[in-house]
Coordinates of C-alpha atoms in Angstrom, one line a residue:
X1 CA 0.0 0.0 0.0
X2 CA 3.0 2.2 0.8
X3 CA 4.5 2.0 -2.4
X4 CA 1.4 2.3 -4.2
X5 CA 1.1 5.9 -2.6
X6 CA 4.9 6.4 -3.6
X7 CA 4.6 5.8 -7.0
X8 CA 0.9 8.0 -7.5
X9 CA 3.4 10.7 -5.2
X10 CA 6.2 10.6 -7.6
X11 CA 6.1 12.5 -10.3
X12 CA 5.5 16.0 -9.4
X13 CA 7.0 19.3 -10.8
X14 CA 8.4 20.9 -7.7
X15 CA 8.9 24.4 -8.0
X16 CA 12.6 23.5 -6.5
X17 CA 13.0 21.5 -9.5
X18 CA 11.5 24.0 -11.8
X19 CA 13.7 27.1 -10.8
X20 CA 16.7 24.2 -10.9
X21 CA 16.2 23.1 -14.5
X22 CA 15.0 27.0 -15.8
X23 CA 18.6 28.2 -14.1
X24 CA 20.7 25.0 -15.3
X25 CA 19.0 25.0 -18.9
X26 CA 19.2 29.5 -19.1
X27 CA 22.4 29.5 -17.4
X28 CA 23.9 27.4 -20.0
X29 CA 21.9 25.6 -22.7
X30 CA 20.8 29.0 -23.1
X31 CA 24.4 30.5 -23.9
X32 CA 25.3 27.7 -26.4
X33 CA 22.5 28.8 -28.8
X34 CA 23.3 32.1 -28.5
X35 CA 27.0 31.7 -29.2
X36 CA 25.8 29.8 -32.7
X37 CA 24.5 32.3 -33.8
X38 CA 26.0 35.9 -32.6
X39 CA 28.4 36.1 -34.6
X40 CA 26.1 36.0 -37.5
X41 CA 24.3 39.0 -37.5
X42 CA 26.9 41.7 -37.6
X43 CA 29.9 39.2 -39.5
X44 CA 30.1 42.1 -42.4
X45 CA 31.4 45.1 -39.5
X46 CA 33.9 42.3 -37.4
X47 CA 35.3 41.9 -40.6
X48 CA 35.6 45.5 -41.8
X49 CA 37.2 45.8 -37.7
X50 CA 39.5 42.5 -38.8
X51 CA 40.8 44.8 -42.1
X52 CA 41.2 48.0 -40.3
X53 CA 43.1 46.6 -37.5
X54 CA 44.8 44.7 -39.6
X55 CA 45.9 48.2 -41.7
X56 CA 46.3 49.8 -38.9
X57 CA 48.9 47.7 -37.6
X58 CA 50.5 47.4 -41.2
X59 CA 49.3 49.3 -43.4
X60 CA 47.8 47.0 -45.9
X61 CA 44.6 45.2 -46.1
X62 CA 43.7 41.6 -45.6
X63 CA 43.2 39.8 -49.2
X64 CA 39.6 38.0 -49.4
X65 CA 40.9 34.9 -48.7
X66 CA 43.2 35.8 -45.8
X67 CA 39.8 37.4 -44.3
X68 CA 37.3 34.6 -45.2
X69 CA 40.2 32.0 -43.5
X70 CA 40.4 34.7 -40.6
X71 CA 36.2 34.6 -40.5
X72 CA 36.4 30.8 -40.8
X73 CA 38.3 30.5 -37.8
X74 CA 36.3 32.6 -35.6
X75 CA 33.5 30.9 -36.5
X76 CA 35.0 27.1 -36.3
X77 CA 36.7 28.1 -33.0
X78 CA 33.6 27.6 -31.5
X79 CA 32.9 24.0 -31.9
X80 CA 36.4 23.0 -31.7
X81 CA 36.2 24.6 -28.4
X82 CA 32.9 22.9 -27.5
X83 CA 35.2 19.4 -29.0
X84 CA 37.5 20.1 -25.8
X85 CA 34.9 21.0 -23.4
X86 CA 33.0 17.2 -24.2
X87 CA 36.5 16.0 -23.2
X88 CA 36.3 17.8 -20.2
X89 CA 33.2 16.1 -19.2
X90 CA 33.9 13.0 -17.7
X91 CA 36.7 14.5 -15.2
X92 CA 34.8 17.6 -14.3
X93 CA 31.3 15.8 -13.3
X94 CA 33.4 13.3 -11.3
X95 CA 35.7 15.6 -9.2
X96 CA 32.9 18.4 -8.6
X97 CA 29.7 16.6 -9.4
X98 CA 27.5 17.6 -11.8
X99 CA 26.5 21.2 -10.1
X100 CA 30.1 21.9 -9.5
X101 CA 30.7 21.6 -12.9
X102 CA 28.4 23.7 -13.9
X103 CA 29.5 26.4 -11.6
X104 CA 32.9 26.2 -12.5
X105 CA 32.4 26.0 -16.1
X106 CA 30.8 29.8 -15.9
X107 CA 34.4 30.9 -16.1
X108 CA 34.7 29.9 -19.4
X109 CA 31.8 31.9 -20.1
X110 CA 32.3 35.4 -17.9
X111 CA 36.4 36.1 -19.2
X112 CA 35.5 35.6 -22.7
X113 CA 32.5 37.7 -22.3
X114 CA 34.4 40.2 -21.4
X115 CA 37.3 40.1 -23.4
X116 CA 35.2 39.8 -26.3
X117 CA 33.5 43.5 -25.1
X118 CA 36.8 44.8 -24.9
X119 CA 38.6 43.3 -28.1
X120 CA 37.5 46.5 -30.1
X121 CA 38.4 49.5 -27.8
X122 CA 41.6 47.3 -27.7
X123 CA 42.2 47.1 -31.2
X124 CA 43.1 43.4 -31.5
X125 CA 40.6 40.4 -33.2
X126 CA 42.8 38.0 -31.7
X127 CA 41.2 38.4 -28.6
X128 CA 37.5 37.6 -30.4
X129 CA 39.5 34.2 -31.5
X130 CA 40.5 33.5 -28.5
X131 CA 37.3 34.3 -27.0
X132 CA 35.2 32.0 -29.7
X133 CA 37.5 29.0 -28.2
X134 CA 36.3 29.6 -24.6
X135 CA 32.7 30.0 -25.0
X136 CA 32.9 26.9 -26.9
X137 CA 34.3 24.9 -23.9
X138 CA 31.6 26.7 -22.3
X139 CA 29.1 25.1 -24.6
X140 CA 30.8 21.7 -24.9
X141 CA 30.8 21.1 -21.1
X142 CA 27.1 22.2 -20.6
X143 CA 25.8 20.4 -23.5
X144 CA 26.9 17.5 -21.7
X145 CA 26.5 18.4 -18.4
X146 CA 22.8 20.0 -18.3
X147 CA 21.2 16.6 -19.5
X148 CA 23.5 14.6 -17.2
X149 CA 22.6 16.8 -14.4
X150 CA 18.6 17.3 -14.9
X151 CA 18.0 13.4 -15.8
X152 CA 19.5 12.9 -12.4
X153 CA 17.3 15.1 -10.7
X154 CA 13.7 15.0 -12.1
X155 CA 11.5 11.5 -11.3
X156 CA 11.4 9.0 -13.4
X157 CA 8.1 10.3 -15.2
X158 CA 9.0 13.2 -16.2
X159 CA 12.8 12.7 -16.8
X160 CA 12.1 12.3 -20.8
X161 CA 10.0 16.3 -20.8
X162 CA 12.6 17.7 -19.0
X163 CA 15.4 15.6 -21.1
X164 CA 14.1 18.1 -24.2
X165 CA 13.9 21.3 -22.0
X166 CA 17.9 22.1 -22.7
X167 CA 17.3 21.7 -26.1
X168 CA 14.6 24.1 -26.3
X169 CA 16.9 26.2 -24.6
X170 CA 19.5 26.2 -27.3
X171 CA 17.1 27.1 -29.8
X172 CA 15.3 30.0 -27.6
X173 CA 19.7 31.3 -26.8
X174 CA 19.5 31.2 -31.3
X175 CA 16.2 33.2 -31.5
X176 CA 17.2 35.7 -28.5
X177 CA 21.1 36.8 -30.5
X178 CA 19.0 37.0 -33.8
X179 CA 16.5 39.5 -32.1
X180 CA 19.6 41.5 -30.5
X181 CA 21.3 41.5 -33.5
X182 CA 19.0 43.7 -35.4
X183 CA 20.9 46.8 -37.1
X184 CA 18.8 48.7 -34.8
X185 CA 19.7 47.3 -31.6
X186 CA 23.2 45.9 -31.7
X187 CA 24.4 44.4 -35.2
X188 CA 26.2 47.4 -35.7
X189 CA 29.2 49.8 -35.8
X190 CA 29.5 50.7 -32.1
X191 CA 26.5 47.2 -31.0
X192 CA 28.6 44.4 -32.1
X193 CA 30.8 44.3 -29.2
X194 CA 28.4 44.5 -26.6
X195 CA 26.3 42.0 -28.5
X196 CA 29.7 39.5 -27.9
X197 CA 29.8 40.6 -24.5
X198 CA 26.3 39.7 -23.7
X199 CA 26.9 36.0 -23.3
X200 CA 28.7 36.5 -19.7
X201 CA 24.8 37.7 -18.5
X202 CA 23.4 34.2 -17.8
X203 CA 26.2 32.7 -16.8
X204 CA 26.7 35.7 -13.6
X205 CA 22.6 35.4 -13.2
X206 CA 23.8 31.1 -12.8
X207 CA 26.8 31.4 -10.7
X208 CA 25.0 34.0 -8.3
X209 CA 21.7 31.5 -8.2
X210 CA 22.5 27.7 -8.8
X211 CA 24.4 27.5 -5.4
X212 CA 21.1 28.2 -3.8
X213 CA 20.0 24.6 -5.4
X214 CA 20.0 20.9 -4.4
X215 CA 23.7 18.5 -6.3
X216 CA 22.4 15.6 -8.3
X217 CA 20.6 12.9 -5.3
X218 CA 23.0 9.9 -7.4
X219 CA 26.1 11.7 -7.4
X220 CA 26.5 12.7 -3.6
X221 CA 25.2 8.9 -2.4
X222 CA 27.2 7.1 -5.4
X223 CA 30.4 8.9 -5.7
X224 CA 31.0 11.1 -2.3
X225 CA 28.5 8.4 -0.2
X226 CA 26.7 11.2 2.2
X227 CA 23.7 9.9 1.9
X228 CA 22.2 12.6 4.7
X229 CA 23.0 15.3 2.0
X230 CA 21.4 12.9 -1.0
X231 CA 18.3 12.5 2.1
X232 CA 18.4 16.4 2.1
X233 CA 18.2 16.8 -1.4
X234 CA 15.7 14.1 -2.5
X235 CA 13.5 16.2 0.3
X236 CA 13.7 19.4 -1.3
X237 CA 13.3 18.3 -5.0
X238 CA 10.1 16.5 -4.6
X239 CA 8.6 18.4 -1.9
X240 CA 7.8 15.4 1.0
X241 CA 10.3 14.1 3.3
X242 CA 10.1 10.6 3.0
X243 CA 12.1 9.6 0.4
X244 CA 13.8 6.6 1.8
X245 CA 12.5 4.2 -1.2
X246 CA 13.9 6.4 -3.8
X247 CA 17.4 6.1 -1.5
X248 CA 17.2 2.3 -2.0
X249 CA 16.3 2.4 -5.5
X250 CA 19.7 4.5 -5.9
X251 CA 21.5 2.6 -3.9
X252 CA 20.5 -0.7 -6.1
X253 CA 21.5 0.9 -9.1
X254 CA 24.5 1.6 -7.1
X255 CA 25.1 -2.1 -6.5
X256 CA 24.4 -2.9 -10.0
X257 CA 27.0 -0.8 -11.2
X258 CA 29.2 -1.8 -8.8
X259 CA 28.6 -5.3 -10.8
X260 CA 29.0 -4.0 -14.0
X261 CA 32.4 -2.2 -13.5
X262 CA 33.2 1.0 -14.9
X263 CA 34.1 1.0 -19.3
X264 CA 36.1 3.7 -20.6
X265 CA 36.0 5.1 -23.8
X266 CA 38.5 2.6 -25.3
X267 CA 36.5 -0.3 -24.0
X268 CA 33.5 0.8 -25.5
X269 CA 35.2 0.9 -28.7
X270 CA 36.5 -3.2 -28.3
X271 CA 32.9 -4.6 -26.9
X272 CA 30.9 -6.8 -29.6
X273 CA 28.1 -6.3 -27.3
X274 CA 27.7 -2.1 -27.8
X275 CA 28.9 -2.3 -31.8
X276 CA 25.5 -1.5 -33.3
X277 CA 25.0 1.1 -30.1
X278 CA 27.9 3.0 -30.5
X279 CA 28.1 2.9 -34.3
X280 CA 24.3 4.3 -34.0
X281 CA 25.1 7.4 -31.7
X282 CA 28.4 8.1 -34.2
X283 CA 26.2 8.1 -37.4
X284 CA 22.9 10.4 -35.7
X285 CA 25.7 12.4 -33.9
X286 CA 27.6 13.2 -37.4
X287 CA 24.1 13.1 -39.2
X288 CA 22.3 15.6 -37.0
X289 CA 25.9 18.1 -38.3
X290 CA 26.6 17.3 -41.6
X291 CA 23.0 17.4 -42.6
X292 CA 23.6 21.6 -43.3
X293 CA 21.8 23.0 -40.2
X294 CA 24.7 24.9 -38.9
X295 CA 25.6 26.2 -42.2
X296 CA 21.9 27.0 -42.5
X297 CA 22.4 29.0 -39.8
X298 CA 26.0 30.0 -39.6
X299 CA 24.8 31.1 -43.5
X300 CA 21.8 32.0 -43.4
X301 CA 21.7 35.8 -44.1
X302 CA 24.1 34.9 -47.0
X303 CA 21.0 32.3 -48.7
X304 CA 18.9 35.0 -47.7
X305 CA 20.7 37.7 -49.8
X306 CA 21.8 35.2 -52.4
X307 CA 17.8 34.5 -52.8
X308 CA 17.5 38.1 -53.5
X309 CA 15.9 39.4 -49.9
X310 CA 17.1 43.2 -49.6
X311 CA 20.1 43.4 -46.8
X312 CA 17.9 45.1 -44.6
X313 CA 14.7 43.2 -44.4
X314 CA 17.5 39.2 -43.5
X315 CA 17.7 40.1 -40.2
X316 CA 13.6 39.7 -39.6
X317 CA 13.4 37.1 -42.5
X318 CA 16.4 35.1 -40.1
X319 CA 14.3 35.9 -36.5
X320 CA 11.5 34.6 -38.3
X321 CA 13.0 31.2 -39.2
X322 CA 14.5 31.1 -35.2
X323 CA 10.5 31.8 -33.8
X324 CA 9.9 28.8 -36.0
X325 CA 12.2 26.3 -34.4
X326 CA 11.8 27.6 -31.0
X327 CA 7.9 26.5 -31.6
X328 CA 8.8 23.1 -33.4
X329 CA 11.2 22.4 -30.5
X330 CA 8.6 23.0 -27.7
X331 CA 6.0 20.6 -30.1
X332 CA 8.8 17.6 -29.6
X333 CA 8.4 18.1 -26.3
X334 CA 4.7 17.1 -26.6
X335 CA 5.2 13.9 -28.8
X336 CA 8.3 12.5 -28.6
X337 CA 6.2 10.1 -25.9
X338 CA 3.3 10.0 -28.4
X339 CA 4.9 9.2 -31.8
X340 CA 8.6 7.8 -30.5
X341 CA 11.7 8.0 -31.6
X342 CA 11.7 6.7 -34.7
X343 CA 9.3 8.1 -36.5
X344 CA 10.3 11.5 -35.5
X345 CA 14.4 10.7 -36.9
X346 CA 12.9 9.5 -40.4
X347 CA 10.3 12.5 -40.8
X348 CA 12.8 15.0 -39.7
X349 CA 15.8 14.0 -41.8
X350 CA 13.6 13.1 -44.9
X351 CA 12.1 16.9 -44.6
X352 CA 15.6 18.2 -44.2
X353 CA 16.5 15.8 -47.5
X354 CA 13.8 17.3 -49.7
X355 CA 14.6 20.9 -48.4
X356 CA 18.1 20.3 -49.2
X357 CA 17.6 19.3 -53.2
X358 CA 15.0 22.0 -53.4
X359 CA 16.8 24.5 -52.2
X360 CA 19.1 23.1 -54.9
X361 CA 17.5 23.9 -57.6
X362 CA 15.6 27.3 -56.4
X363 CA 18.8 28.7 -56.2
X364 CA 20.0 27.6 -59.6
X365 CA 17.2 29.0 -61.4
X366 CA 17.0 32.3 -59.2
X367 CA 18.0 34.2 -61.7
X368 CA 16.0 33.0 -64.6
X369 CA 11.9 32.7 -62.7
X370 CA 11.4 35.3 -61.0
X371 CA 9.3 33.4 -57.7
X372 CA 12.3 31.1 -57.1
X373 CA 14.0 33.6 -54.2
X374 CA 10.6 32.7 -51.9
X375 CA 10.9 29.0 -52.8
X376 CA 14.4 29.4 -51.4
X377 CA 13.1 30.8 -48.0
X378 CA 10.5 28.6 -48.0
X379 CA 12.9 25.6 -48.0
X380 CA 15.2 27.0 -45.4
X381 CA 12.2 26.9 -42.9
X382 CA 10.7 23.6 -44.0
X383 CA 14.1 22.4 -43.3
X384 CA 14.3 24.2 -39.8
X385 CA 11.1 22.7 -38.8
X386 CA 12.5 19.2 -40.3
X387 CA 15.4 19.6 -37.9
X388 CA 13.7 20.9 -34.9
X389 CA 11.7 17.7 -35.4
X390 CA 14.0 14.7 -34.7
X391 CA 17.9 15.6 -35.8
X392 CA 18.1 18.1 -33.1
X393 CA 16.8 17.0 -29.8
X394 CA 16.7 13.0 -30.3
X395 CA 20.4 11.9 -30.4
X396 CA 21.3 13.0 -27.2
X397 CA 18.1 11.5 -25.6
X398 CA 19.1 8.4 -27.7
X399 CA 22.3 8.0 -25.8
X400 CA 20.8 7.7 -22.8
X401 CA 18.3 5.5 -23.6
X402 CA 20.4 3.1 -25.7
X403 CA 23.4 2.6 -23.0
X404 CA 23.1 1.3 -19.4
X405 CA 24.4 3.3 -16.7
X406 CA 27.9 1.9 -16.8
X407 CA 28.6 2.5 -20.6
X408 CA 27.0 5.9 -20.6
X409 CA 29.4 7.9 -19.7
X410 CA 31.9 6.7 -22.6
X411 CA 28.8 7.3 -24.9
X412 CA 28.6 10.8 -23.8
X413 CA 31.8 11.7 -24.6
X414 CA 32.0 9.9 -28.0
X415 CA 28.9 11.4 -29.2
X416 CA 29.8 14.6 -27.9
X417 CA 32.9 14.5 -29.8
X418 CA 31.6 13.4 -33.1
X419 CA 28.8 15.9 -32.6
X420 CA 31.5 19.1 -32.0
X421 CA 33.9 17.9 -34.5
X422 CA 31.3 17.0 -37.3
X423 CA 30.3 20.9 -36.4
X424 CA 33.9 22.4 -36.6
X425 CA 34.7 20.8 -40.2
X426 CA 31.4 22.3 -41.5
X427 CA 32.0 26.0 -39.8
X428 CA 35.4 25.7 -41.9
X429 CA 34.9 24.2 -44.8
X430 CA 31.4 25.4 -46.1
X431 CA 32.8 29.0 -46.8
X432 CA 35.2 27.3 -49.3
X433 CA 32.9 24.8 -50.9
X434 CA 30.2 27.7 -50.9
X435 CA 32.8 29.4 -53.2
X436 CA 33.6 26.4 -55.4
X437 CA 30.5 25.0 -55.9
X438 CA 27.8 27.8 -55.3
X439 CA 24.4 26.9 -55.3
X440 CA 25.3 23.2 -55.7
X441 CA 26.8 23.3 -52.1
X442 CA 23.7 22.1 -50.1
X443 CA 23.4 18.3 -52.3
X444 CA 26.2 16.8 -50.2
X445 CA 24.0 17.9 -47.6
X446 CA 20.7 15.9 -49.4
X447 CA 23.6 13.2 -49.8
X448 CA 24.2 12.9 -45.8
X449 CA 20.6 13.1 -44.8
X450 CA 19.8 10.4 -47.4
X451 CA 22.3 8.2 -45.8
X452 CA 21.1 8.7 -42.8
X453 CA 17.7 8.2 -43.6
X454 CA 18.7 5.2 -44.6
X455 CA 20.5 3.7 -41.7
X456 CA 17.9 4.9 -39.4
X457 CA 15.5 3.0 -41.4
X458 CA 17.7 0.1 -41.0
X459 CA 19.0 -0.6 -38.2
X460 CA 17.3 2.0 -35.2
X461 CA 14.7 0.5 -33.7
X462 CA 11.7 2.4 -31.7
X463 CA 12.5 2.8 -27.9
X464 CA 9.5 4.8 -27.0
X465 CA 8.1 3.2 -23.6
X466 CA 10.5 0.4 -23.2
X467 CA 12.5 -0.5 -20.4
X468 CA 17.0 0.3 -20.6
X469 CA 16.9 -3.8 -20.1
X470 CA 15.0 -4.4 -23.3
X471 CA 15.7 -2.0 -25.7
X472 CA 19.4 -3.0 -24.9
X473 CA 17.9 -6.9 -25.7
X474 CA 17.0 -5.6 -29.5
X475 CA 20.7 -4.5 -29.9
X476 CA 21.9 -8.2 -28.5
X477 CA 20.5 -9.4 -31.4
X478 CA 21.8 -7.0 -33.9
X479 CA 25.2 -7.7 -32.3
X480 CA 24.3 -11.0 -33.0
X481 CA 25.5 -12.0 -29.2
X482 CA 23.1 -13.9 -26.7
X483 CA 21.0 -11.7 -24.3
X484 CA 23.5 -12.9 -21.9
X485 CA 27.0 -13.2 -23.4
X486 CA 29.9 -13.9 -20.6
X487 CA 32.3 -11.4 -19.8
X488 CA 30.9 -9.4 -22.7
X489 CA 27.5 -8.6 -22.0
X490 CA 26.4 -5.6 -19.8
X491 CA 23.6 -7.3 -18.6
X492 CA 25.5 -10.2 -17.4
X493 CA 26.8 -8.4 -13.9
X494 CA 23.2 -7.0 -12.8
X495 CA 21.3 -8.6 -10.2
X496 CA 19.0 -11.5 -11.4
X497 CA 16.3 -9.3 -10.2
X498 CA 17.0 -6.5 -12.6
X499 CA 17.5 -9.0 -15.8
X500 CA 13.6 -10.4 -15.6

């Protein structure tokens, strides 16, 4: 009877975990999206301040391809910043837990902030370089982190909702820098800076508030063992004070893991029993980049222009397309229960492969019917709202639901990696192969999301409203190994209890 009134007690939205999430996800998530896409609305005067400083200093100008390298740079420095910060993961979360992490990882958010404010009145781009490569540790640790962090703090019902909710972040962070960055407000002359500098705002508003809130209930009973502090903070995130089963149901995935040992990132690599797993998070992970949304949006004022929009009317055309994905991202929320996994991956990188060839094709008849420009903008927002769909927010909720507890870690980090790399080589690269191949730049992207299509149709099965234990039963058989396979097998170490 006891339990019974547990389980109709569990799932409650507590407005301590509320404020927690809201401050984790705005604090961070938050930054990430805005980071993407600052540097997009006022490129044209940071590289007229790139060319004067650079005359300034020596009295000739940059050539174009010195300055589009230069620009390449400062936009790839991000993600290959946000490559290091997912390596940065698995040691930060274990020596200050996951709230720690978080806290700490503000100071790669407040100095760049502020250097990147400064780097005009001190005359030197350098310092936006460097700058780009901080916030992008910034972003690479908290892309991790906040999902880590928040599926260890909200009950089980409601750990899938508020799996999305940093996601939905990362899209509002992308709408918010595309509203500032208006040639009204801030993309401009004197704005751009301060525009930069803006970023350091939510992580000061995070370090001054997430103190106030409860570490992860796992992480102070698994890895420090306090369990009155895990007691404590169980108490204050669901709102009732005894919370002594949900300590024992910790403490048995504890024991399990125990069982199960710990598997690094190279082990993961050699195990038969996680190949279809792993090589699933590597090809969503690269698909969900090298499907064209970041140069969709690293680009888009360029597609824009190029589809004959006048330079002054982008900047709404480019908010426009943001208010779309915000809304697309907070409808995922609502039916990634209802329609799964799946089915969400194949609709969303099918729409993103037909946006892709007709974007194609708008843009090489632009100049010969006059109606193609709006079929280009049309494309760019069916392709947005493809993306917003599945690519975007179901990878990462894939890796936890595809990996036990003991390989998940490992998965984090190689996901993270391929996602952040896979985002670097497109920042770079795209400039140049938008030169060489002009409007037929986007069909490699058709290319990747076909592929993708593809293996998802394959080999990814549905994982909507199954249990870790059997979805990870499906992937035995793809890895053609018995549901219990010695020494290989996960599943082999955990209690018998666990395994029926």
């Amino acid at each position: 009877m006891e339990k019974e009134e547990q389980e109709k007690k569990e799932g409650k939205l507590t407005l301590v975990l509320a404020l927690a999430t809201l401050i984790a996800a705005f604090g961070s998530s938050f930054q990430y999206g805005y980071n993407v896409s600052a540097v997009n609305s006022p490129s044209e005067f940071m590289q007229q301040f790139y060319n004067n400083t650079h005359n300034e200093r020596t009295g000739d100008f940059l050539d174009s391809f010195t300055l589009t390298l230069l620009w390449s740079v400062t936009v790839s420095m991000f993600p290959f910043g946000g490559f290091i910060g997912s390596l940065l993961v698995g040691p930060l979360v274990d020596k200050l837990g996951r709230k720690g992490a978080l806290l700490f990882n503000n100071i790669f958010s407040i100095i760049p902030a502020i250097l990147m404010g400064c780097s005009k009145v001190a005359k030197t781009y350098e310092l936006i370089i460097a700058s780009r490569l901080l916030v992008g540790i910034c972003a690479g640790v908290s892309s991790n982190v906040v999902p880590m962090y928040l599926g260890e703090l909200a009950p089980k019902n409601l750990r899938g909702a508020l799996g999305v909710v940093p996601q939905l972040f990362i899209t509002v962070g992308i709408l918010v820098a595309q509203l500032f960055g208006f040639r009204d407000l801030l993309a401009n002359e004197e704005g751009w800076p301060i525009l930069l500098g803006l970023t350091g705002v939510p992580a000061a508003l995070q370090l001054i508030l997430l103190p106030f809130f409860p570490e992860s209930p796992r992480y102070l009973l698994i890895q420090k063992k306090d369990e009155s502090a895990a007691e404590k903070a169980l108490q204050r995130l669901r709102g009732w004070d005894d919370v002594q089963w949900e300590i024992e149901e910790i403490r048995k995935e504890d024991e399990a893991e125990k069982a199960a040992g710990f598997i690094s990132v190279w082990k993961l690599f050699k195990m038969r029993s996680l190949r279809w797993q792993l090589i699933s998070i590597i090809a969503l992970m690269a698909g969900q980049q090298l499907s064209g949304v970041n140069a969709i949006y690293y680009y888009a004022d360029e597609i824009y222009l190029s589809a004959g929009v006048k330079s002054n009317d982008v900047q709404f055309v480019t908010a426009g397309t943001g208010a779309v994905n915000v809304f697309m991202t907070i409808v995922t929320v609502f039916v990634v229960e209802l329609w799964g996994r799946r089915l969400l991956l194949l609709l969303g990188f099918s729409t993103c492969l037909t946006a892709c060839i007709v974007v194609t094709v708008a843009l090489v008849l632009q100049n010969t019917i006059t109606w193609m420009p709006y079929v280009s903008i049309v494309c760019v927002i069916v392709y947005v709202i493809g993306h917003a769909v599945g690519p975007s927010p179901i990878p990462a909720l894939f890796i936890t639901e595809i990996f036990l507890q003991s390989s998940r870690p490992a998965a984090y980090m190689i996901g993270g990696s391929v996602h952040w790399l896979s985002n670097f080589a497109v920042g770079l690269i795209f400039p140049f192969i938008q030169v060489g191949l002009g409007a037929y730049s986007f069909i490699i992207f058709a290319v990747i999301c076909l592929l993708t299509t593809i293996y998802i149709f394959m080999v990814i099965p549905e994982t909507k409203g199954k249990s870790f234990i059997e979805i990870n039963q499906i992937f035995a058989k793809k890895n053609k190994v018995s549901d219990v396979h010695p020494d290989k097998e996960e599943l082999q170490d955990l209690p018998p209890a666990m395994v029926q």
